[in-house]
PDB file of C-alpha atoms in Angstrom:
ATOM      1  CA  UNK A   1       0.000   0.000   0.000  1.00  0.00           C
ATOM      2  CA  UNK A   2       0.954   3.316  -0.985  1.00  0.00           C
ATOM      3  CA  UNK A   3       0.110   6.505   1.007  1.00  0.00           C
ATOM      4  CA  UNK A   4      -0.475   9.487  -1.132  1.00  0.00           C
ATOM      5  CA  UNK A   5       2.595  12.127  -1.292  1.00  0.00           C
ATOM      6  CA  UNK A   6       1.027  14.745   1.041  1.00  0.00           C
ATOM      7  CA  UNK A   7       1.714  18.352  -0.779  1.00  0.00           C
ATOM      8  CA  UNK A   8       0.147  21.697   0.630  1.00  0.00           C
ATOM      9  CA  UNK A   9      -1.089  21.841   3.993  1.00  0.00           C
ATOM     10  CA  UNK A  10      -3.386  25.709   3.447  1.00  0.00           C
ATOM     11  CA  UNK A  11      -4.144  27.048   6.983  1.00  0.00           C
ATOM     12  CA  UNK A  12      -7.139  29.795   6.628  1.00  0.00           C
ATOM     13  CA  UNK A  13      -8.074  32.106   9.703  1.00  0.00           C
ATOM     14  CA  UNK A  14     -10.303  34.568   8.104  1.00  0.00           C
ATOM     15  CA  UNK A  15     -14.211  34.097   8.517  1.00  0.00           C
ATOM     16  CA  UNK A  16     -16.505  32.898   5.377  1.00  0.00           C
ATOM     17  CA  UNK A  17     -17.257  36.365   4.393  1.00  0.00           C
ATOM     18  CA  UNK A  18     -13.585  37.219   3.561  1.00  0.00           C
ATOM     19  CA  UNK A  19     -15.001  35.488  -0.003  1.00  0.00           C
ATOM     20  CA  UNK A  20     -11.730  36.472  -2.163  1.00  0.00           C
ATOM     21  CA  UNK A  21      -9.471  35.106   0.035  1.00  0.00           C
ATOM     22  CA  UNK A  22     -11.535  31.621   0.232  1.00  0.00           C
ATOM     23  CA  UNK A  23     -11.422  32.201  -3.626  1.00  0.00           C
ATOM     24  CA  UNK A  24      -7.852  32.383  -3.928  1.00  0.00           C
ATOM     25  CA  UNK A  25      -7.102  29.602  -1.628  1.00  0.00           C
ATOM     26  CA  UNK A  26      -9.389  27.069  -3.728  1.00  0.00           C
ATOM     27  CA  UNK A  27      -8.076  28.310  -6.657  1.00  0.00           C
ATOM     28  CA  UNK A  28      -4.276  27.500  -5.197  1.00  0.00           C
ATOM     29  CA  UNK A  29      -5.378  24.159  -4.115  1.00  0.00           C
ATOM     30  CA  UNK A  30      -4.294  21.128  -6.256  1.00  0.00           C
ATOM     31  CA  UNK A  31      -5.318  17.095  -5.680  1.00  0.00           C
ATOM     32  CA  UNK A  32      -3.157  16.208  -2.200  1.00  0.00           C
ATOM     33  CA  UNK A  33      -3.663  19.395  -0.806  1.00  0.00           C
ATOM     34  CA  UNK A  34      -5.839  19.502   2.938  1.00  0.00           C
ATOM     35  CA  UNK A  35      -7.052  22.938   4.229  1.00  0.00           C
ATOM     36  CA  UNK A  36      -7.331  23.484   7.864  1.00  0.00           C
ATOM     37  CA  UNK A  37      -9.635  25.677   9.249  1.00  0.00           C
ATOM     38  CA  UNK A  38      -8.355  27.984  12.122  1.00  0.00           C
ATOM     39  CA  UNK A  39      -9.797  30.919  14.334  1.00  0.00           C
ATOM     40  CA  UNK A  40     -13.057  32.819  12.858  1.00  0.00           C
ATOM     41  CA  UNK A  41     -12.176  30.272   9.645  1.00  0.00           C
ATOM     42  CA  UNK A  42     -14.587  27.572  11.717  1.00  0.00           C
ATOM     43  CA  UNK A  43     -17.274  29.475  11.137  1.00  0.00           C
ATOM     44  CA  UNK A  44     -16.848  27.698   7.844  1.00  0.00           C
ATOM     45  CA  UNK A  45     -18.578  24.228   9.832  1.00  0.00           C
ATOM     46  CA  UNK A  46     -22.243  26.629   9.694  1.00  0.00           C
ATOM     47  CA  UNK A  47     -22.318  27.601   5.726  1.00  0.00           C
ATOM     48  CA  UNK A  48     -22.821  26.361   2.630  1.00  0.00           C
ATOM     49  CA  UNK A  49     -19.290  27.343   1.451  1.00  0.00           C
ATOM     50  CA  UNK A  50     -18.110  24.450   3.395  1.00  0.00           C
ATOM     51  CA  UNK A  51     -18.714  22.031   0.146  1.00  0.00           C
ATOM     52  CA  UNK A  52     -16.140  23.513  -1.595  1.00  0.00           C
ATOM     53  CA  UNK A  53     -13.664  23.247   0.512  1.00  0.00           C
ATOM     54  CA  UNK A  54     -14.618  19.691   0.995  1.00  0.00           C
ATOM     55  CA  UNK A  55     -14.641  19.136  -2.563  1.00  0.00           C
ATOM     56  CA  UNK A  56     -11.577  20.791  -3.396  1.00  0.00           C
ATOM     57  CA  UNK A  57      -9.377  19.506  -0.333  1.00  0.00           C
ATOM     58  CA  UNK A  58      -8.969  16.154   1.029  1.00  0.00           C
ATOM     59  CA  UNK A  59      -9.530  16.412   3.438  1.00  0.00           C
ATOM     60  CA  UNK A  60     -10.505  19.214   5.769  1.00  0.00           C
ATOM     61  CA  UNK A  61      -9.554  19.950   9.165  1.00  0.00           C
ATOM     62  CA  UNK A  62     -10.661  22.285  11.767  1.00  0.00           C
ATOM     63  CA  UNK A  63      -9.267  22.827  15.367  1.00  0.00           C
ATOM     64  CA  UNK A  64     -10.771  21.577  18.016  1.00  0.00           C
ATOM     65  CA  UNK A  65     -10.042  24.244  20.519  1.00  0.00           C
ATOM     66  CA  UNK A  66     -11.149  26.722  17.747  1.00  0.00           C
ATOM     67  CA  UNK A  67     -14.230  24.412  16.963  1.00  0.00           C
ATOM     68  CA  UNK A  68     -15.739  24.501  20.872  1.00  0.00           C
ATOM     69  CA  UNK A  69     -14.331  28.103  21.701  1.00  0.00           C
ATOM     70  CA  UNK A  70     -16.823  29.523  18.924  1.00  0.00           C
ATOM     71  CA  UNK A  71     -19.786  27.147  19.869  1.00  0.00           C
ATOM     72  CA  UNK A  72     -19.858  25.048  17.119  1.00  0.00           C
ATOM     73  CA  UNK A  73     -18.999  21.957  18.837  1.00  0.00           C
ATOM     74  CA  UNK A  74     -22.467  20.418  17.789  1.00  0.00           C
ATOM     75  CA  UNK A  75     -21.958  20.949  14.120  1.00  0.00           C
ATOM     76  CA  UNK A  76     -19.873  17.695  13.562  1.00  0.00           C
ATOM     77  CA  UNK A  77     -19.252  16.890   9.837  1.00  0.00           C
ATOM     78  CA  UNK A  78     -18.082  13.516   8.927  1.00  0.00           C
ATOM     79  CA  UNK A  79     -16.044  15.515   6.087  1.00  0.00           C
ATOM     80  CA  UNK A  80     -14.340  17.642   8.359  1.00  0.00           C
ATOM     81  CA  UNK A  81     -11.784  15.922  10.620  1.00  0.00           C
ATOM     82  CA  UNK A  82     -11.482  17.737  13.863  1.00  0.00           C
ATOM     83  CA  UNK A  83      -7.541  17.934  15.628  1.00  0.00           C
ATOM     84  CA  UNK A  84      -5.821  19.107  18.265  1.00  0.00           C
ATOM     85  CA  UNK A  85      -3.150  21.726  18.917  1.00  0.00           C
ATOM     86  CA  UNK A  86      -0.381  18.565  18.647  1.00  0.00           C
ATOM     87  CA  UNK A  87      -1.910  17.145  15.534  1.00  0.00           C
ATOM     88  CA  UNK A  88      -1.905  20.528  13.837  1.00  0.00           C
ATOM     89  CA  UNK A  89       1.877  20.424  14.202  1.00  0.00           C
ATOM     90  CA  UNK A  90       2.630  17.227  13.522  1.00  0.00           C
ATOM     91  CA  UNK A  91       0.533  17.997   9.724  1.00  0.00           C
ATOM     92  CA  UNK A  92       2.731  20.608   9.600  1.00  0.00           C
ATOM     93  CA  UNK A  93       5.863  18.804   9.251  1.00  0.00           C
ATOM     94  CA  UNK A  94       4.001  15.849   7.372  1.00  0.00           C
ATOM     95  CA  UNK A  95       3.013  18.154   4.649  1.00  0.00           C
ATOM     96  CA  UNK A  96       5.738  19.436   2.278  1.00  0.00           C
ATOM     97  CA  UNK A  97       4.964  22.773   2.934  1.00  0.00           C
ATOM     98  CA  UNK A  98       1.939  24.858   4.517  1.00  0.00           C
ATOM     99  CA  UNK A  99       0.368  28.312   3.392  1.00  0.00           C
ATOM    100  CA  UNK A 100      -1.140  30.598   5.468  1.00  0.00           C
ATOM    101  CA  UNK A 101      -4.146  32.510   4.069  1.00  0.00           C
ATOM    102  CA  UNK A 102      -5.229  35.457   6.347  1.00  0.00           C
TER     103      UNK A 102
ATOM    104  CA  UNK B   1       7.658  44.957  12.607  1.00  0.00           C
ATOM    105  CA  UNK B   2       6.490  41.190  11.289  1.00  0.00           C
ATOM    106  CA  UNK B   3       9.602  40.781   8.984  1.00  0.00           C
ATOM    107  CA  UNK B   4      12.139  41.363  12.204  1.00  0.00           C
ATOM    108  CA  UNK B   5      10.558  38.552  13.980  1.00  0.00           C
ATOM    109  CA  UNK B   6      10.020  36.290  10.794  1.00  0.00           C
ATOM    110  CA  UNK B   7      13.530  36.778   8.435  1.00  0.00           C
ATOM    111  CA  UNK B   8      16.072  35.625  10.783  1.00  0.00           C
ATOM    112  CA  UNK B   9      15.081  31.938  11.365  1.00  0.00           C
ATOM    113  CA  UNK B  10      13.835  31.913   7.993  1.00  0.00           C
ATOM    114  CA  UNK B  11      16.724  32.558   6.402  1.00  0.00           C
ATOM    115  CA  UNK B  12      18.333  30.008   8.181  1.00  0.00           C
ATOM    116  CA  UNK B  13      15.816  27.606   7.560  1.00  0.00           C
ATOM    117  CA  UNK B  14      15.374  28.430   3.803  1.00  0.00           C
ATOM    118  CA  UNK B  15      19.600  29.041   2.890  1.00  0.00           C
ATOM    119  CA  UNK B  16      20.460  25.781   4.468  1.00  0.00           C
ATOM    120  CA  UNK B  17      18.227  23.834   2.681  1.00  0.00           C
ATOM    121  CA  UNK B  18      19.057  25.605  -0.265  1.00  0.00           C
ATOM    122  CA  UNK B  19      15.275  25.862  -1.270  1.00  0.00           C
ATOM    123  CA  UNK B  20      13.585  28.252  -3.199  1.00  0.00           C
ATOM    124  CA  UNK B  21      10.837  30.970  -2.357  1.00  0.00           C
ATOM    125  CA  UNK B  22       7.842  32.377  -3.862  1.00  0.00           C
ATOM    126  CA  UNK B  23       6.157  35.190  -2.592  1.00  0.00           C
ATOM    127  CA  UNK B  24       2.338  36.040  -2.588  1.00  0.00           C
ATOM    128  CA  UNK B  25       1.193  39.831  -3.070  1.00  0.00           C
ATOM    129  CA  UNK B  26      -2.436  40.216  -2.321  1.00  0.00           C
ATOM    130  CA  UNK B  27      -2.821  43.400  -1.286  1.00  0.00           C
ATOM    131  CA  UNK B  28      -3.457  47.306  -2.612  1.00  0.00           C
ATOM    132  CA  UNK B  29      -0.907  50.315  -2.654  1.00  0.00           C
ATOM    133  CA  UNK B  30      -1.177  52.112   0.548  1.00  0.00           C
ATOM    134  CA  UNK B  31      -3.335  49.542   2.111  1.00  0.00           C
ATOM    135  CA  UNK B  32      -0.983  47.866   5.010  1.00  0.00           C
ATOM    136  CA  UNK B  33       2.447  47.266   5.737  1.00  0.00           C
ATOM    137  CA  UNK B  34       2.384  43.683   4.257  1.00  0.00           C
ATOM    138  CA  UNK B  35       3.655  44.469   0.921  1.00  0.00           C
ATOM    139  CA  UNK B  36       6.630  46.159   2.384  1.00  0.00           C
ATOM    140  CA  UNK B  37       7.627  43.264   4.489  1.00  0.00           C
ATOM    141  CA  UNK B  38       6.756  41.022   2.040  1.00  0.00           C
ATOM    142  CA  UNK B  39       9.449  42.907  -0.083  1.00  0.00           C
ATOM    143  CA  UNK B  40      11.853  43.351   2.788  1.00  0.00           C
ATOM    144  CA  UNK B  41      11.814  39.189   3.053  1.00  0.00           C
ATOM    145  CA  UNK B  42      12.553  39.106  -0.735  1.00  0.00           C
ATOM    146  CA  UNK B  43      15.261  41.485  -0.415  1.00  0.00           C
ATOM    147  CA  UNK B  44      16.596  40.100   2.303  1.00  0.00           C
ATOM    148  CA  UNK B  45      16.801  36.197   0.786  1.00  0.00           C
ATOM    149  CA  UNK B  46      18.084  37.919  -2.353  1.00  0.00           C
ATOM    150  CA  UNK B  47      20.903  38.362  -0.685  1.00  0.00           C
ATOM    151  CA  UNK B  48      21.370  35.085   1.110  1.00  0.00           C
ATOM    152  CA  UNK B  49      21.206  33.870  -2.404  1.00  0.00           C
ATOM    153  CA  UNK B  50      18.036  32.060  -2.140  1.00  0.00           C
ATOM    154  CA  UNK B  51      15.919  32.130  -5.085  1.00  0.00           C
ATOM    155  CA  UNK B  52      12.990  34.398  -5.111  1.00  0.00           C
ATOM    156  CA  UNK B  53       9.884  34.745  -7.110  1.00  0.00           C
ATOM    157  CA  UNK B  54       6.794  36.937  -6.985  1.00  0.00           C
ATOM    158  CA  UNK B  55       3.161  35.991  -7.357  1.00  0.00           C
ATOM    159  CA  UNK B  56       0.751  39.480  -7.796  1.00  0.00           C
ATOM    160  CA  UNK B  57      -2.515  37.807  -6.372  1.00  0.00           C
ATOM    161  CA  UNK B  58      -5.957  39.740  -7.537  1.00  0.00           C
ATOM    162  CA  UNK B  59      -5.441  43.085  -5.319  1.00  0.00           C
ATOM    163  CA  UNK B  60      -1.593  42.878  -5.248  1.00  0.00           C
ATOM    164  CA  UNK B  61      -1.929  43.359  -9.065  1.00  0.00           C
ATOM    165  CA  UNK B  62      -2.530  46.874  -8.432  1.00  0.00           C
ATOM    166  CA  UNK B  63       0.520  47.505  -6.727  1.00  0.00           C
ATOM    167  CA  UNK B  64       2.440  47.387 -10.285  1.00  0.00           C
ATOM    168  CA  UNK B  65      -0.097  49.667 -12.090  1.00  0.00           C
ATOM    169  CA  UNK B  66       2.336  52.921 -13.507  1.00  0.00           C
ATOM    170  CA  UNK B  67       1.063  56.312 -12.770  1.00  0.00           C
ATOM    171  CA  UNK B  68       0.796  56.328  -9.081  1.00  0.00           C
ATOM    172  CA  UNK B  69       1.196  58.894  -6.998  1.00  0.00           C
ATOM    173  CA  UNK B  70       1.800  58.151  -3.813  1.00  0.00           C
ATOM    174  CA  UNK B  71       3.341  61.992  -2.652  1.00  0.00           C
ATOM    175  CA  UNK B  72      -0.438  62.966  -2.400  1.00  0.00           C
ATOM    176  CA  UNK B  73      -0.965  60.434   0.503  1.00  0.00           C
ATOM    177  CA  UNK B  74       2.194  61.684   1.726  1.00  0.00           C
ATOM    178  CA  UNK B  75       3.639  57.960   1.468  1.00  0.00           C
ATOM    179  CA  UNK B  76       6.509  56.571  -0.450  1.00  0.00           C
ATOM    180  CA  UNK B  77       5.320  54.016  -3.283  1.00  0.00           C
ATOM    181  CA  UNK B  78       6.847  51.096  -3.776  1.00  0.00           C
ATOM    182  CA  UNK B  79       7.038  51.142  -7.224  1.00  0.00           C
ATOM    183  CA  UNK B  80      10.286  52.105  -7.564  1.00  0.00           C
ATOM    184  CA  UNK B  81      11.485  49.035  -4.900  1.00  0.00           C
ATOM    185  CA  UNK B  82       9.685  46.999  -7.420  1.00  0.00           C
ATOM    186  CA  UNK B  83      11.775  48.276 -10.387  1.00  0.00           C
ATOM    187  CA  UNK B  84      14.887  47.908  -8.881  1.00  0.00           C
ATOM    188  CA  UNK B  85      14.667  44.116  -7.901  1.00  0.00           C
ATOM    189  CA  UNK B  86      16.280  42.855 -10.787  1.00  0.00           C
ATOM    190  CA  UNK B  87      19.752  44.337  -9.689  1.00  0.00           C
ATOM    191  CA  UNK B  88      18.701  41.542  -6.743  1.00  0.00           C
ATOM    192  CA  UNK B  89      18.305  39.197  -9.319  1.00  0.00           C
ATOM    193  CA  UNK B  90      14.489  38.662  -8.622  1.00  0.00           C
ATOM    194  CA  UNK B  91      13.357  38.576 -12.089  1.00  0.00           C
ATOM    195  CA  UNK B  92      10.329  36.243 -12.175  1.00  0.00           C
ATOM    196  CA  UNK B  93       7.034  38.123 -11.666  1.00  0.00           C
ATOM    197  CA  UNK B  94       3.812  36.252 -12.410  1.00  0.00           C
ATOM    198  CA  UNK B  95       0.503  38.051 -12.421  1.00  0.00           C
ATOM    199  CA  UNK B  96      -3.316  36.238 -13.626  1.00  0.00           C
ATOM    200  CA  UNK B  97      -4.815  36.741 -16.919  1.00  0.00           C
ATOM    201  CA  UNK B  98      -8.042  37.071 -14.879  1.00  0.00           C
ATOM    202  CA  UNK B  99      -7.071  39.796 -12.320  1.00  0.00           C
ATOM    203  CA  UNK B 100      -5.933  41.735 -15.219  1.00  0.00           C
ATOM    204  CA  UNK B 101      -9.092  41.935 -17.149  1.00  0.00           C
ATOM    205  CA  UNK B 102     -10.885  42.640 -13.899  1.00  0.00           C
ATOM    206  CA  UNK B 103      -9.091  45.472 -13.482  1.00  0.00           C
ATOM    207  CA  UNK B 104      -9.549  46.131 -16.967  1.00  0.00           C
ATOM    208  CA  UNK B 105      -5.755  46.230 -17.349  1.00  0.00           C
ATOM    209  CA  UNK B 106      -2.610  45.105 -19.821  1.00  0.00           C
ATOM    210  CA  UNK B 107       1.012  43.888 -19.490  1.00  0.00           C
ATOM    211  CA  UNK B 108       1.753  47.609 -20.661  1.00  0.00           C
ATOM    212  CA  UNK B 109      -0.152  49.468 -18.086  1.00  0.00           C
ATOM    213  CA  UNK B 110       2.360  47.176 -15.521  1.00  0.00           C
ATOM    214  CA  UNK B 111       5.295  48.708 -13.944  1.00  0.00           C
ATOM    215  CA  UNK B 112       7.349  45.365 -14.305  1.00  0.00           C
ATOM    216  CA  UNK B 113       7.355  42.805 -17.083  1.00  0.00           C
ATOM    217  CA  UNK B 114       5.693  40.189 -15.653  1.00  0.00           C
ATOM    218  CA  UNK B 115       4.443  36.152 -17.085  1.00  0.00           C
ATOM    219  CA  UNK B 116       0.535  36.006 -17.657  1.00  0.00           C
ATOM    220  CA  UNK B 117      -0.320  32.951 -16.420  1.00  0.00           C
ATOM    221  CA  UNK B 118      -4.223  31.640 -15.740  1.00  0.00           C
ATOM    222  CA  UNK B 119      -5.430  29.702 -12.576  1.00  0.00           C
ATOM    223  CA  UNK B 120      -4.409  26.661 -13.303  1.00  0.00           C
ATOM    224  CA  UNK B 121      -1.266  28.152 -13.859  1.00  0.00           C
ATOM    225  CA  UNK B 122      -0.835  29.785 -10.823  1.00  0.00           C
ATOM    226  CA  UNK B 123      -1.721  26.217  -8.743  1.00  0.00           C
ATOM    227  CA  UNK B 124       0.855  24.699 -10.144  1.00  0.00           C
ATOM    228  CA  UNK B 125       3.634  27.407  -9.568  1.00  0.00           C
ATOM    229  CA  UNK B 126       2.893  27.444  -6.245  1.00  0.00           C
ATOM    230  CA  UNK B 127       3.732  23.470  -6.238  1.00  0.00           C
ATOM    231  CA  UNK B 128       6.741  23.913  -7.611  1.00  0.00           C
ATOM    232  CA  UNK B 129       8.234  26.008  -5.210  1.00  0.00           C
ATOM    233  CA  UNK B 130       9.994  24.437  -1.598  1.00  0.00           C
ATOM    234  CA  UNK B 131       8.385  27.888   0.397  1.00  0.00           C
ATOM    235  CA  UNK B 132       5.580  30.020   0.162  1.00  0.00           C
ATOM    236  CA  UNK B 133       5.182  33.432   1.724  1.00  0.00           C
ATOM    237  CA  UNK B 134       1.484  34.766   1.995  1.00  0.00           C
ATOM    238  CA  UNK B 135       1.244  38.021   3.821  1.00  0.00           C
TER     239      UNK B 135
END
């Protein structure tokens, strides 16, 4: 079995309504890539937008601590995987390189 | 200032592994200080001889447009930083065939000679390269 080379790691912080920047970032994201949602960029979890992220990336993460500090703790997604300050760093160094979109 | 804190290590980092370094432009004229630092950084690795490239992303597009005059805001433009990175050797500009014809624009109304490139394009590039700034 072969795991997939793991590329781009994108970390977004802005909230959905920063629309250009979510623009940009799908349009810089290529098969391999994952996105990871950070900060007001959870807020992601409550709209619509979050299907093209999910189609675009694979897959999708969002922090945990961001996650339950805004209250969306009950908004689980079985597309989004949800990690923890320690897993966030260890995808950093198991992606080739990360870009931060804020 | 942001580029105190992040060029030291970084250089380090990005010399000894002797990668290369593109750098993302999103943002206005006179908007912020990111498009300063984000020059400062490509400066700065310029002369660690590290590899730099720049990517003008939709707003940042606007940075290169000639005829600005940035005395009237009582601010110094960066145009002229711009046109004087090729005596760093940073000669590889890439703006989007889209952002230009939203801004209703053309490689001549540019203050750099930059590549077109579309969207696909531009996914790609960013790929290729080891780093990626995005301020």
């Amino acid at each position: 079995m072969t795991t997939p080379h793991l590329e781009t790691l994108h970390i977004i912080s802005k909230s959905p309504s920063h629309q250009q920047l979510y623009t940009d970032m799908l349009s810089a994201t290529l098969e391999n890539d994952a996105i990871l949602l950070t900060q007001n960029a959870v807020y992601t979890l409550t709209c619509l937008q979050l299907d093209a992220l999910i189609e675009s990336a694979n897959p999708v993460y969002a922090l945990t601590v961001d996650v339950e500090a805004h209250g969306l703790a009950n908004l689980t997604n079985d597309d989004v995987t949800q990690i923890s300050d320690e897993q966030f760093v260890e995808l950093c160094c198991l992606y080739k390189k990360t870009i931060s979109w804020f | 200032m942001l580029f105190c804190y992040l060029t030291e290590p970084l250089l380090l980092v990005i010399n000894q592994m002797k990668k290369n370094l593109l750098i993302i432009f999103r943002h206005p004229p006179f908007s912020s200080t990111n498009n300063r630092e984000s020059l400062d950084i490509a400066l700065a690795c310029s002369a660690f001889d590290i590899p730099v490239s720049l990517l003008f992303l939709n707003d940042g597009l606007l940075q290169l447009r000639n005829q600005q005059n940035s005395q009237l805001l009582q601010q110094k433009s960066l145009v002229n930083n711009f046109k004087a990175l090729a005596m760093y050797d940073i000669e590889d500009y890439y703006v989007l065939e889209n952002d230009l014809s939203h801004y209703q624009l053309t490689e001549k109304d540019l203050s750099l000679s930059c590549k077109v490139i579309n969207q696909e394009k531009m996914a790609h590039l960013i790929r290729e390269f080891d780093t990626v700034i995005n301020l």
